[in-house]
Tab-separated table of C-alpha atoms in Angstrom:
chain	number	residue	atom	x	y	z
A	1	MET	CA	3.237	151.388	115.543
A	2	THR	CA	5.441	149.114	113.491
A	3	HIS	CA	7.036	146.174	115.233
A	4	ALA	CA	10.801	145.812	115.480
A	5	ILE	CA	10.391	142.290	114.146
A	6	ASP	CA	7.261	141.106	112.407
A	7	VAL	CA	7.249	137.576	111.009
A	8	ARG	CA	4.288	136.330	108.973
A	9	GLN	CA	3.612	132.811	107.753
A	10	LEU	CA	7.311	131.948	107.594
A	11	HIS	CA	8.145	128.614	106.000
A	12	LYS	CA	11.566	127.055	105.726
A	13	SER	CA	12.638	123.610	104.542
A	14	PHE	CA	15.984	121.885	104.290
A	15	GLY	CA	15.383	119.555	101.387
A	16	ASP	CA	12.378	117.427	102.327
A	17	LEU	CA	12.561	118.406	105.964
A	18	GLU	CA	10.175	121.226	106.839
A	19	VAL	CA	11.728	123.064	109.766
A	20	LEU	CA	9.454	126.100	110.016
A	21	LYS	CA	5.791	125.443	109.284
A	22	GLY	CA	4.234	128.882	109.110
A	23	ILE	CA	5.547	131.025	111.942
A	24	ASP	CA	3.708	134.205	112.996
A	25	PHE	CA	5.590	136.214	115.473
A	26	THR	CA	6.333	139.801	116.554
A	27	VAL	CA	8.827	141.598	118.756
A	28	ASN	CA	8.262	145.214	119.831
A	29	ALA	CA	11.045	147.736	120.131
A	30	GLY	CA	12.708	147.479	123.532
A	31	GLU	CA	11.176	144.097	124.209
A	32	VAL	CA	13.117	141.033	125.367
A	33	VAL	CA	11.708	137.835	123.927
A	34	CYS	CA	13.030	134.431	124.893
A	35	VAL	CA	12.400	131.507	122.572
A	36	LEU	CA	12.328	128.103	124.223
A	37	GLY	CA	11.814	124.680	122.816
A	38	PRO	CA	13.385	121.254	122.373
A	39	SER	CA	16.301	120.881	119.984
A	40	GLY	CA	15.107	120.491	116.435
A	41	SER	CA	12.067	122.641	117.087
A	42	GLY	CA	13.269	125.246	114.561
A	43	LYS	CA	14.023	128.066	116.998
A	44	SER	CA	17.607	128.591	115.843
A	45	THR	CA	16.527	128.446	112.214
A	46	LEU	CA	13.900	131.094	112.911
A	47	LEU	CA	16.548	133.335	114.449
A	48	ARG	CA	18.921	132.794	111.526
A	49	CYS	CA	16.191	133.661	109.045
A	50	LEU	CA	15.844	137.090	110.670
A	51	ASN	CA	19.197	138.266	109.307
A	52	ARG	CA	19.077	135.938	106.331
A	53	LEU	CA	21.874	133.621	107.392
A	54	GLU	CA	19.194	131.182	106.272
A	55	GLU	CA	16.915	132.018	103.373
A	56	SER	CA	13.254	131.368	104.082
A	57	ASN	CA	11.125	129.628	101.461
A	58	SER	CA	7.987	131.718	101.859
A	59	GLY	CA	6.372	134.262	104.127
A	60	THR	CA	7.494	137.752	105.044
A	61	ILE	CA	9.878	139.150	107.616
A	62	LEU	CA	9.520	142.829	108.410
A	63	ILE	CA	12.343	144.480	110.326
A	64	ASP	CA	11.242	147.958	111.376
A	65	GLY	CA	8.523	147.674	108.780
A	66	GLU	CA	10.920	146.826	105.954
A	67	ASP	CA	10.512	143.538	104.099
A	68	ILE	CA	13.916	141.877	104.236
A	69	THR	CA	12.906	138.823	102.246
A	70	ASP	CA	12.607	141.157	99.260
A	71	ILE	CA	15.149	140.135	96.667
A	72	ASP	CA	16.296	143.749	96.323
A	73	ALA	CA	16.859	144.246	100.049
A	74	ASP	CA	20.396	145.307	100.955
A	75	VAL	CA	21.374	142.315	103.063
A	76	ASP	CA	24.695	143.727	104.289
A	77	GLN	CA	23.050	146.972	105.377
A	78	LEU	CA	20.301	144.987	107.099
A	79	ARG	CA	22.769	142.772	108.932
A	80	SER	CA	24.867	145.654	110.208
A	81	ASN	CA	21.736	146.832	112.061
A	82	ILE	CA	21.111	143.462	113.708
A	83	GLY	CA	23.644	142.187	116.202
A	84	MET	CA	24.047	138.424	116.403
A	85	VAL	CA	25.679	136.311	119.079
A	86	PHE	CA	26.453	132.666	118.372
A	87	GLN	CA	26.649	129.561	120.492
A	88	GLN	CA	30.282	129.019	119.494
A	89	PHE	CA	31.258	132.736	119.897
A	90	ASN	CA	32.889	132.780	116.436
A	91	LEU	CA	35.458	135.381	117.347
A	92	PHE	CA	38.060	135.921	114.634
A	93	PRO	CA	41.080	134.034	115.999
A	94	HIS	CA	43.653	135.816	113.845
A	95	LEU	CA	42.674	139.250	115.159
A	96	THR	CA	43.111	140.811	118.591
A	97	VAL	CA	40.047	141.593	120.673
A	98	LEU	CA	40.289	145.235	119.590
A	99	LYS	CA	40.531	144.276	115.908
A	100	ASN	CA	37.580	141.917	116.330
A	101	LEU	CA	35.552	144.912	117.460
A	102	THR	CA	36.755	147.392	114.835
A	103	VAL	CA	37.112	145.347	111.638
A	104	ALA	CA	33.457	145.698	110.628
A	105	GLN	CA	33.077	149.221	112.009
A	106	THR	CA	35.784	150.558	109.725
A	107	GLY	CA	35.168	148.160	106.840
A	108	VAL	CA	31.371	148.161	106.671
A	109	LEU	CA	30.220	151.329	108.426
A	110	LYS	CA	33.277	153.319	107.206
A	111	ARG	CA	33.761	154.847	110.626
A	112	PRO	CA	37.108	156.598	111.061
A	113	LYS	CA	39.642	154.440	112.877
A	114	ASP	CA	39.791	156.636	115.992
A	115	GLU	CA	36.032	156.638	116.367
A	116	ALA	CA	35.885	152.850	115.901
A	117	ILE	CA	38.545	152.306	118.554
A	118	GLY	CA	36.694	154.643	120.907
A	119	ILE	CA	33.466	152.718	120.458
A	120	ALA	CA	35.309	149.404	120.871
A	121	ARG	CA	36.786	150.562	124.184
A	122	GLU	CA	33.371	151.714	125.371
A	123	MET	CA	31.761	148.362	124.514
A	124	LEU	CA	34.560	146.350	126.105
A	125	ASP	CA	34.089	148.431	129.211
A	126	ARG	CA	30.391	147.585	129.168
A	127	VAL	CA	31.114	143.863	129.200
A	128	GLY	CA	33.881	144.385	131.770
A	129	LEU	CA	36.829	143.273	129.635
A	130	SER	CA	38.796	146.455	129.020
A	131	ASP	CA	41.970	144.745	130.182
A	132	LYS	CA	41.739	142.115	127.418
A	133	ILE	CA	41.773	144.613	124.569
A	134	HIS	CA	45.087	143.471	123.081
A	135	GLU	CA	44.644	139.733	123.741
A	136	TYR	CA	43.985	137.133	121.080
A	137	PRO	CA	40.730	135.170	121.428
A	138	ALA	CA	42.630	131.967	122.208
A	139	HIS	CA	43.703	133.488	125.503
A	140	LEU	CA	40.151	134.108	126.692
A	141	SER	CA	37.940	131.804	128.718
A	142	GLY	CA	34.653	130.767	127.130
A	143	GLY	CA	32.727	133.284	129.192
A	144	GLN	CA	35.119	136.103	128.290
A	145	ALA	CA	35.024	135.112	124.608
A	146	GLN	CA	31.236	135.289	124.583
A	147	ARG	CA	31.260	138.679	126.283
A	148	VAL	CA	33.723	139.929	123.660
A	149	ALA	CA	31.385	138.538	120.990
A	150	ILE	CA	28.539	140.527	122.515
A	151	ALA	CA	30.736	143.644	122.593
A	152	ARG	CA	31.655	143.032	118.960
A	153	ALA	CA	27.981	142.957	117.976
A	154	LEU	CA	27.252	146.056	120.092
A	155	SER	CA	30.102	147.976	118.439
A	156	MET	CA	27.983	148.207	115.322
A	157	LYS	CA	25.358	150.062	117.403
A	158	PRO	CA	22.656	147.683	116.214
A	159	LYS	CA	18.937	148.317	116.615
A	160	MET	CA	18.382	144.852	118.001
A	161	MET	CA	20.312	141.807	119.172
A	162	LEU	CA	19.772	138.139	118.352
A	163	PHE	CA	21.226	135.519	120.678
A	164	ASP	CA	21.524	131.938	119.437
A	165	GLU	CA	21.930	129.779	122.544
A	166	PRO	CA	24.651	132.078	123.878
A	167	THR	CA	25.425	130.002	126.964
A	168	SER	CA	25.027	126.453	125.641
A	169	ALA	CA	28.731	125.978	124.879
A	170	LEU	CA	29.922	127.311	128.239
A	171	ASP	CA	31.054	125.497	131.344
A	172	PRO	CA	28.340	125.904	134.008
A	173	GLU	CA	30.448	128.227	136.177
A	174	LEU	CA	30.904	130.662	133.231
A	175	VAL	CA	27.221	130.969	132.313
A	176	GLY	CA	26.519	133.587	134.975
A	177	GLU	CA	28.897	136.273	133.684
A	178	VAL	CA	27.373	136.114	130.195
A	179	LEU	CA	23.818	136.236	131.503
A	180	ASP	CA	24.780	139.235	133.670
A	181	VAL	CA	25.881	141.153	130.586
A	182	MET	CA	22.662	140.215	128.794
A	183	ARG	CA	20.589	141.223	131.794
A	184	THR	CA	22.232	144.641	131.868
A	185	LEU	CA	21.676	145.029	128.157
A	186	ALA	CA	18.004	144.180	128.564
A	187	GLY	CA	17.740	146.718	131.383
A	188	GLU	CA	19.082	149.391	129.062
A	189	GLY	CA	16.170	148.842	126.724
A	190	MET	CA	17.855	146.865	123.941
A	191	THR	CA	15.482	144.916	121.707
A	192	MET	CA	16.516	141.303	122.194
A	193	MET	CA	15.484	137.930	120.893
A	194	VAL	CA	17.123	135.127	122.792
A	195	VAL	CA	17.041	131.446	121.889
A	196	THR	CA	17.988	129.755	125.118
A	197	HIS	CA	17.654	126.818	127.475
A	198	GLU	CA	18.102	129.041	130.529
A	199	ILE	CA	14.596	128.926	131.994
A	200	GLY	CA	15.677	130.995	134.982
A	201	PHE	CA	16.973	133.769	132.752
A	202	ALA	CA	13.797	133.754	130.678
A	203	GLN	CA	11.660	133.947	133.791
A	204	GLU	CA	13.599	136.844	135.207
A	205	VAL	CA	14.479	138.959	132.170
A	206	ALA	CA	12.028	138.192	129.364
A	207	ASP	CA	9.047	140.403	128.682
A	208	ARG	CA	7.578	137.573	126.679
A	209	VAL	CA	8.344	133.880	126.264
A	210	VAL	CA	7.688	131.939	123.087
A	211	PHE	CA	7.575	128.170	123.167
A	212	MET	CA	8.261	126.417	119.866
A	213	ASP	CA	8.017	122.767	118.940
A	214	ASP	CA	8.152	120.956	115.641
A	215	GLY	CA	8.327	124.102	113.513
A	216	VAL	CA	5.366	125.960	115.011
A	217	VAL	CA	4.814	128.437	117.833
A	218	VAL	CA	2.955	126.346	120.390
A	219	GLU	CA	2.392	128.999	122.997
A	220	GLU	CA	3.480	132.503	123.870
A	221	GLY	CA	2.851	135.009	126.607
A	222	SER	CA	4.341	136.502	129.745
A	223	PRO	CA	6.963	134.377	131.510
A	224	GLU	CA	4.534	133.684	134.345
A	225	ALA	CA	1.846	132.507	131.975
A	226	VAL	CA	4.013	130.265	129.803
A	227	LEU	CA	6.469	128.972	132.399
A	228	ARG	CA	4.201	128.714	135.468
A	229	ASN	CA	0.797	127.966	133.989
A	230	PRO	CA	1.265	126.620	130.480
A	231	ASN	CA	-1.911	125.822	128.586
A	232	GLU	CA	-0.488	123.340	126.132
A	233	GLU	CA	0.458	119.790	126.972
A	234	ARG	CA	3.655	120.003	124.907
A	235	THR	CA	4.847	123.023	126.876
A	236	LYS	CA	4.180	121.262	130.173
A	237	GLN	CA	6.065	118.208	128.986
A	238	PHE	CA	9.080	120.263	127.895
A	239	LEU	CA	9.206	122.209	131.141
A	240	ARG	CA	8.980	119.044	133.217
A	241	MET	CA	11.885	117.603	131.259
A	242	VAL	CA	14.070	120.693	131.523
A	243	LEU	CA	13.391	121.367	135.179
A	244	GLU	CA	14.086	117.782	136.182
A	245	THR	CA	17.635	117.813	134.814
B	1	MET	CA	70.755	79.869	130.307
B	2	THR	CA	69.242	82.857	132.074
B	3	THR	CA	66.215	84.577	130.584
B	4	LEU	CA	66.560	88.252	129.773
B	5	THR	CA	64.297	90.943	131.139
B	6	PRO	CA	62.572	93.073	128.439
B	7	ARG	CA	64.816	95.970	129.344
B	8	GLN	CA	67.974	93.905	128.899
B	9	ARG	CA	66.705	92.517	125.629
B	10	ALA	CA	66.068	96.027	124.340
B	11	ARG	CA	69.583	97.060	125.296
B	12	TYR	CA	71.257	94.103	123.605
B	13	TYR	CA	69.162	94.754	120.513
B	14	GLN	CA	70.353	98.357	120.463
B	15	ILE	CA	73.990	97.328	120.838
B	16	ALA	CA	73.599	94.853	117.973
B	17	MET	CA	72.158	97.558	115.727
B	18	TYR	CA	75.013	99.942	116.478
B	19	LEU	CA	77.551	97.184	115.776
B	20	ALA	CA	75.922	96.396	112.443
B	21	ALA	CA	75.960	100.037	111.442
B	22	ALA	CA	79.627	100.324	112.409
B	23	VAL	CA	80.560	97.251	110.368
B	24	ILE	CA	78.746	98.561	107.275
B	25	THR	CA	80.439	101.950	107.603
B	26	VAL	CA	83.884	100.366	107.911
B	27	VAL	CA	83.301	98.173	104.851
B	28	ILE	CA	82.226	101.154	102.753
B	29	VAL	CA	85.126	103.298	103.931
B	30	PHE	CA	87.679	100.615	102.997
B	31	ALA	CA	85.997	99.484	99.800
B	32	ALA	CA	85.680	102.941	98.292
B	33	ASP	CA	88.498	104.457	96.310
B	34	TRP	CA	88.816	107.682	98.231
B	35	SER	CA	91.446	109.334	96.095
B	36	LYS	CA	89.290	108.818	93.026
B	37	ILE	CA	86.168	110.088	94.725
B	38	GLN	CA	88.006	113.083	96.045
B	39	LYS	CA	89.421	113.896	92.621
B	40	ASN	CA	86.088	113.526	90.815
B	41	PHE	CA	83.604	114.931	93.308
B	42	PHE	CA	85.519	117.136	95.704
B	43	ASN	CA	88.183	118.765	93.606
B	44	PRO	CA	88.962	122.061	95.371
B	45	GLU	CA	90.479	123.786	92.346
B	46	ILE	CA	87.495	123.121	90.123
B	47	ALA	CA	85.136	124.143	92.922
B	48	ALA	CA	87.052	127.386	93.377
B	49	ASP	CA	86.840	128.064	89.648
B	50	MET	CA	83.035	128.102	89.862
B	51	PHE	CA	83.032	131.124	92.135
B	52	PRO	CA	81.870	133.780	92.120
B	53	GLU	CA	79.671	133.183	89.038
B	54	VAL	CA	77.857	130.255	90.646
B	55	ILE	CA	76.554	132.675	93.281
B	56	THR	CA	76.255	135.976	91.434
B	57	SER	CA	74.649	134.409	88.399
B	58	ALA	CA	73.388	130.842	88.940
B	59	VAL	CA	72.002	131.112	92.475
B	60	LYS	CA	70.597	134.521	91.659
B	61	ASN	CA	68.811	133.160	88.579
B	62	THR	CA	67.433	130.132	90.432
B	63	ALA	CA	66.079	132.411	93.161
B	64	LEU	CA	64.611	134.826	90.641
B	65	TYR	CA	62.924	132.073	88.583
B	66	THR	CA	61.536	130.474	91.726
B	67	LEU	CA	60.179	133.678	93.192
B	68	LEU	CA	58.496	134.857	90.026
B	69	SER	CA	56.999	131.395	89.378
B	70	PHE	CA	55.758	131.273	92.960
B	71	VAL	CA	54.189	134.726	92.929
B	72	LEU	CA	52.519	134.247	89.543
B	73	GLY	CA	51.427	130.737	90.545
B	74	MET	CA	49.965	132.025	93.804
B	75	VAL	CA	47.871	134.685	92.079
B	76	LEU	CA	46.630	132.115	89.590
B	77	ALA	CA	45.978	129.583	92.355
B	78	LEU	CA	43.965	132.068	94.406
B	79	GLY	CA	41.784	132.824	91.405
B	80	LEU	CA	41.323	129.136	90.648
B	81	ALA	CA	40.531	128.288	94.268
B	82	LEU	CA	37.859	131.001	94.443
B	83	MET	CA	36.398	129.804	91.133
B	84	ARG	CA	36.472	126.237	92.427
B	85	LEU	CA	34.333	127.331	95.393
B	86	SER	CA	32.109	129.660	93.381
B	87	SER	CA	28.375	129.171	93.250
B	88	LEU	CA	28.557	129.473	89.460
B	89	LYS	CA	28.792	126.074	87.872
B	90	ALA	CA	30.759	127.325	84.858
B	91	PHE	CA	33.489	128.705	87.116
B	92	ARG	CA	33.698	125.479	89.076
B	93	ALA	CA	33.875	123.410	85.920
B	94	PHE	CA	36.616	125.590	84.466
B	95	ALA	CA	38.684	125.421	87.654
B	96	ILE	CA	38.333	121.654	87.919
B	97	GLY	CA	39.243	121.218	84.263
B	98	TYR	CA	42.272	123.455	84.567
B	99	ILE	CA	43.532	121.808	87.746
B	100	GLU	CA	43.168	118.282	86.402
B	101	LEU	CA	44.817	119.221	83.101
B	102	PHE	CA	47.922	120.840	84.521
B	103	ARG	CA	48.369	118.397	87.358
B	104	GLY	CA	48.207	115.583	84.836
B	105	LEU	CA	50.897	116.962	82.524
B	106	PRO	CA	54.650	116.819	83.136
B	107	ALA	CA	55.967	120.315	83.888
B	108	LEU	CA	58.408	119.835	81.024
B	109	ILE	CA	55.559	119.556	78.509
B	110	THR	CA	53.938	122.733	79.810
B	111	LEU	CA	57.244	124.571	79.571
B	112	LEU	CA	57.689	123.379	75.986
B	113	PHE	CA	54.173	124.527	75.114
B	114	VAL	CA	54.740	127.955	76.591
B	115	GLY	CA	58.238	128.313	75.181
B	116	PHE	CA	57.746	126.900	71.688
B	117	GLY	CA	54.072	126.082	71.211
B	118	LEU	CA	52.681	129.564	71.793
B	119	PRO	CA	54.935	131.330	69.255
B	120	ILE	CA	53.848	128.790	66.634
B	121	ALA	CA	50.159	128.898	67.501
B	122	PHE	CA	49.999	132.680	67.693
B	123	SER	CA	52.613	133.608	65.187
B	124	GLY	CA	55.027	136.086	66.591
B	125	PHE	CA	53.500	136.058	70.086
B	126	ARG	CA	56.110	135.705	72.775
B	127	ILE	CA	55.776	136.061	76.486
B	128	PRO	CA	58.063	138.962	77.391
B	129	GLY	CA	61.036	138.674	79.696
B	130	GLY	CA	63.042	136.019	77.869
B	131	VAL	CA	63.829	132.818	79.738
B	132	LEU	CA	62.718	134.391	83.012
B	133	GLY	CA	59.324	135.387	81.634
B	134	ARG	CA	58.565	132.280	79.609
B	135	GLY	CA	59.894	129.820	82.166
B	136	SER	CA	58.162	131.468	85.105
B	137	VAL	CA	54.814	131.648	83.323
B	138	GLY	CA	55.162	127.984	82.363
B	139	LEU	CA	55.993	126.858	85.885
B	140	ALA	CA	53.341	129.158	87.355
B	141	LEU	CA	50.710	127.466	85.186
B	142	VAL	CA	51.661	124.143	86.762
B	143	ALA	CA	52.222	125.395	90.304
B	144	GLY	CA	48.930	127.296	90.177
B	145	ALA	CA	47.059	124.043	89.652
B	146	TYR	CA	48.653	122.390	92.670
B	147	MET	CA	48.435	125.422	94.933
B	148	ALA	CA	44.793	126.024	93.987
B	149	GLU	CA	43.871	122.720	95.608
B	150	THR	CA	45.957	123.612	98.665
B	151	ILE	CA	44.311	127.016	99.023
B	152	ARG	CA	40.866	125.495	98.561
B	153	ALA	CA	41.574	122.991	101.321
B	154	GLY	CA	42.731	125.858	103.531
B	155	ILE	CA	39.585	127.861	102.890
B	156	GLU	CA	37.413	124.855	103.619
B	157	ALA	CA	39.293	124.203	106.851
B	158	VAL	CA	38.169	127.549	108.292
B	159	PRO	CA	35.032	126.880	110.374
B	160	LYS	CA	31.726	127.935	108.839
B	161	GLY	CA	30.965	130.033	111.905
B	162	GLN	CA	33.658	132.486	110.842
B	163	THR	CA	31.808	133.288	107.643
B	164	GLU	CA	28.514	133.549	109.511
B	165	ALA	CA	29.966	135.893	112.118
B	166	ALA	CA	31.520	138.122	109.466
B	167	ARG	CA	28.375	138.196	107.337
B	168	SER	CA	26.198	138.893	110.385
B	169	LEU	CA	28.326	142.009	110.975
B	170	GLY	CA	27.327	143.187	107.516
B	171	MET	CA	30.537	142.270	105.707
B	172	SER	CA	30.127	141.503	102.027
B	173	GLN	CA	31.106	138.119	100.664
B	174	THR	CA	34.324	139.522	99.180
B	175	ARG	CA	35.320	141.399	102.310
B	176	THR	CA	34.625	138.317	104.407
B	177	MET	CA	36.831	136.235	102.145
B	178	PHE	CA	39.777	138.620	102.130
B	179	THR	CA	39.783	139.907	105.718
B	180	ILE	CA	38.459	136.931	107.664
B	181	ILE	CA	38.733	133.648	105.760
B	182	LEU	CA	41.914	133.898	103.674
B	183	PRO	CA	44.182	135.131	106.492
B	184	GLN	CA	43.156	132.090	108.523
B	185	ALA	CA	43.347	129.763	105.528
B	186	PHE	CA	46.898	130.839	104.678
B	187	ARG	CA	48.017	130.275	108.221
B	188	ILE	CA	46.743	126.715	107.947
B	189	ILE	CA	48.447	126.037	104.617
B	190	ILE	CA	51.883	127.539	105.228
B	191	PRO	CA	53.506	124.071	105.461
B	192	PRO	CA	52.115	122.679	102.169
B	193	LEU	CA	52.827	125.977	100.405
B	194	THR	CA	56.441	125.778	101.499
B	195	ASN	CA	56.605	122.284	100.104
B	196	GLU	CA	55.388	123.764	96.862
B	197	LEU	CA	58.078	126.437	97.006
B	198	VAL	CA	60.797	123.842	97.552
B	199	LEU	CA	59.436	121.822	94.616
B	200	LEU	CA	59.520	124.972	92.484
B	201	ILE	CA	63.146	125.641	93.362
B	202	LYS	CA	63.986	122.211	92.004
B	203	ASP	CA	61.682	122.548	88.982
B	204	THR	CA	63.528	125.658	87.783
B	205	SER	CA	66.223	123.206	86.670
B	206	LEU	CA	63.863	122.444	83.757
B	207	PHE	CA	64.364	125.939	82.352
B	208	PHE	CA	67.348	124.699	80.350
B	209	ILE	CA	65.053	123.456	77.597
B	210	LEU	CA	64.071	127.045	76.857
B	211	GLY	CA	67.662	127.647	75.839
B	212	SER	CA	70.114	129.697	77.796
B	213	THR	CA	72.734	132.360	77.501
B	214	PRO	CA	75.596	132.661	80.009
B	215	GLY	CA	73.553	135.200	81.922
B	216	THR	CA	70.373	133.135	82.254
B	217	LYS	CA	71.758	129.785	83.465
B	218	GLU	CA	70.344	128.578	86.721
B	219	LEU	CA	72.150	126.256	89.113
B	220	THR	CA	71.669	122.921	87.379
B	221	LYS	CA	72.429	124.143	83.869
B	222	PHE	CA	75.433	126.017	85.188
B	223	ALA	CA	76.731	122.864	86.855
B	224	ARG	CA	76.152	120.683	83.800
B	225	ASP	CA	78.030	123.033	81.502
B	226	PHE	CA	80.841	123.336	83.994
B	227	MET	CA	80.973	119.572	84.388
B	228	ASN	CA	81.183	119.020	80.641
B	229	ALA	CA	83.920	121.583	80.271
B	230	GLU	CA	86.025	120.168	83.118
B	231	ARG	CA	85.153	116.486	82.669
B	232	ASN	CA	84.697	116.323	86.412
B	233	ALA	CA	81.679	115.880	88.715
B	234	THR	CA	82.735	118.396	91.353
B	235	PRO	CA	80.325	121.085	90.031
B	236	LEU	CA	77.440	118.744	90.842
B	237	THR	CA	78.575	118.423	94.438
B	238	VAL	CA	78.933	122.184	94.780
B	239	VAL	CA	75.522	122.824	93.298
B	240	ALA	CA	73.891	120.131	95.431
B	241	ALA	CA	75.304	121.839	98.513
B	242	LEU	CA	74.001	125.184	97.292
B	243	TYR	CA	70.497	123.786	96.729
B	244	LEU	CA	70.502	122.526	100.294
B	245	LEU	CA	71.812	125.868	101.472
B	246	ILE	CA	68.663	127.440	100.034
B	247	THR	CA	66.060	124.815	100.925
B	248	LEU	CA	67.154	123.932	104.462
B	249	PRO	CA	66.901	127.482	105.910
B	250	LEU	CA	63.549	127.741	104.182
B	251	THR	CA	62.113	124.699	105.898
B	252	PHE	CA	63.680	125.901	109.145
B	253	LEU	CA	62.058	129.302	108.769
B	254	VAL	CA	58.704	127.729	108.113
B	255	ARG	CA	58.924	125.612	111.202
B	256	ARG	CA	59.474	128.780	113.212
B	257	LEU	CA	56.592	130.543	111.468
B	258	GLU	CA	54.330	127.634	112.282
B	259	ARG	CA	55.325	127.780	115.916
B	260	SER	CA	54.660	131.515	116.241
B	261	ALA	CA	51.375	131.103	114.374
B	262	ALA	CA	50.388	128.346	116.779
B	263	LYS	CA	51.177	130.683	119.660
B	264	ALA	CA	48.962	133.446	118.255
B	265	ARG	CA	46.025	131.096	118.015
């Protein structure tokens, strides 16, 4: 069986700074993988390489068995199949919530307008924000904005979802509502890769946890194995630090 | 002598300033020769003579020249701004060269080149549309250079995350630019673009060097000819008022646009 995501020997440098030092890594279809690690460990860069927001220097990335680092790969087509959620939400402020959800459906996927609106309503319902459909993003709380961003990504009916620290920019009391939506999504069998600092979420929802540090995968395994009984000293250190604060 | 509290001192200072202003006004009012000023600058008969042509012809022409220059300049500026931000070095170099060249030249020189240089260089070639065509193309060449820098600044002011979000949804670079980035960029640069429009309104007064027929005179040329014919400065006053009549509502409108844009954010 081909993996949903299959990364082999991925290297990435920004100038002289080597951020990814040969990453090997897979995600199966329907699996939820949480990536943990200190800031600067390369986890966000890894995520951004998967839909080529960053171009890797060497190595291969197979998405559903297809090599996306190939120079002839259709990047736009690839990206429309991979939903991405950002730390800063990145909703389009000049468009209403509805327009945020339909602009790429009609423009990229060429769905008829009625169908796109129908899908948008369905996705907003899923994140519990049907009543905000005609609002502008400025009138949403951080938690609502992030849920709309998730709905926007889901509107494309992607095969998998990437989350880049989706709760890091939120006030503590708003984190829960976003994690709830993600938990539901995971329960529905969505393939998810989540870069996060939410250890509790990883423990509860992840099928597998990957710990990264300094551009390499230090340790991976079930949440119990990595979070409760880590083998590596670096993992233990990181967990001590995170759990103390 | 009693010392003053800060509040009292501020009040006396204010009173002194008002007094000074009043004295200066009185001096000017009595020193000026009002009958002479009235006769030379505010002569009602001469002012009345200017109508309706000053509106039906001069204001109309000024508006037409401005609008066409602005539209052409905007198209040019958008192209230049995109070239300026292109990943192709040749495009960037061209845009920079163009912008520096036309910002460095007086608009009058550009107009002369377009009006008289081109027909000499390419014998027989004339930009169509007479004064309107030649003048507007000339001004657009200049305005395009200025507005290109404004548009570029607007594009760069849109957060990078917007591009990333759009691209991650599968939008192409072009679609991202036109549906996501530019609408936000233009909202940011409405105030400087209006400045540019107001400058253009005033720059159309340079069109006189392209020659004029009675039908193609804009406000300033119209006023100058009228002034020479009547040996009186009243036409200038009338035209100055008309310029303000155009520019002031414009700036007012923009302020309202800005406010509603700020609300939508």
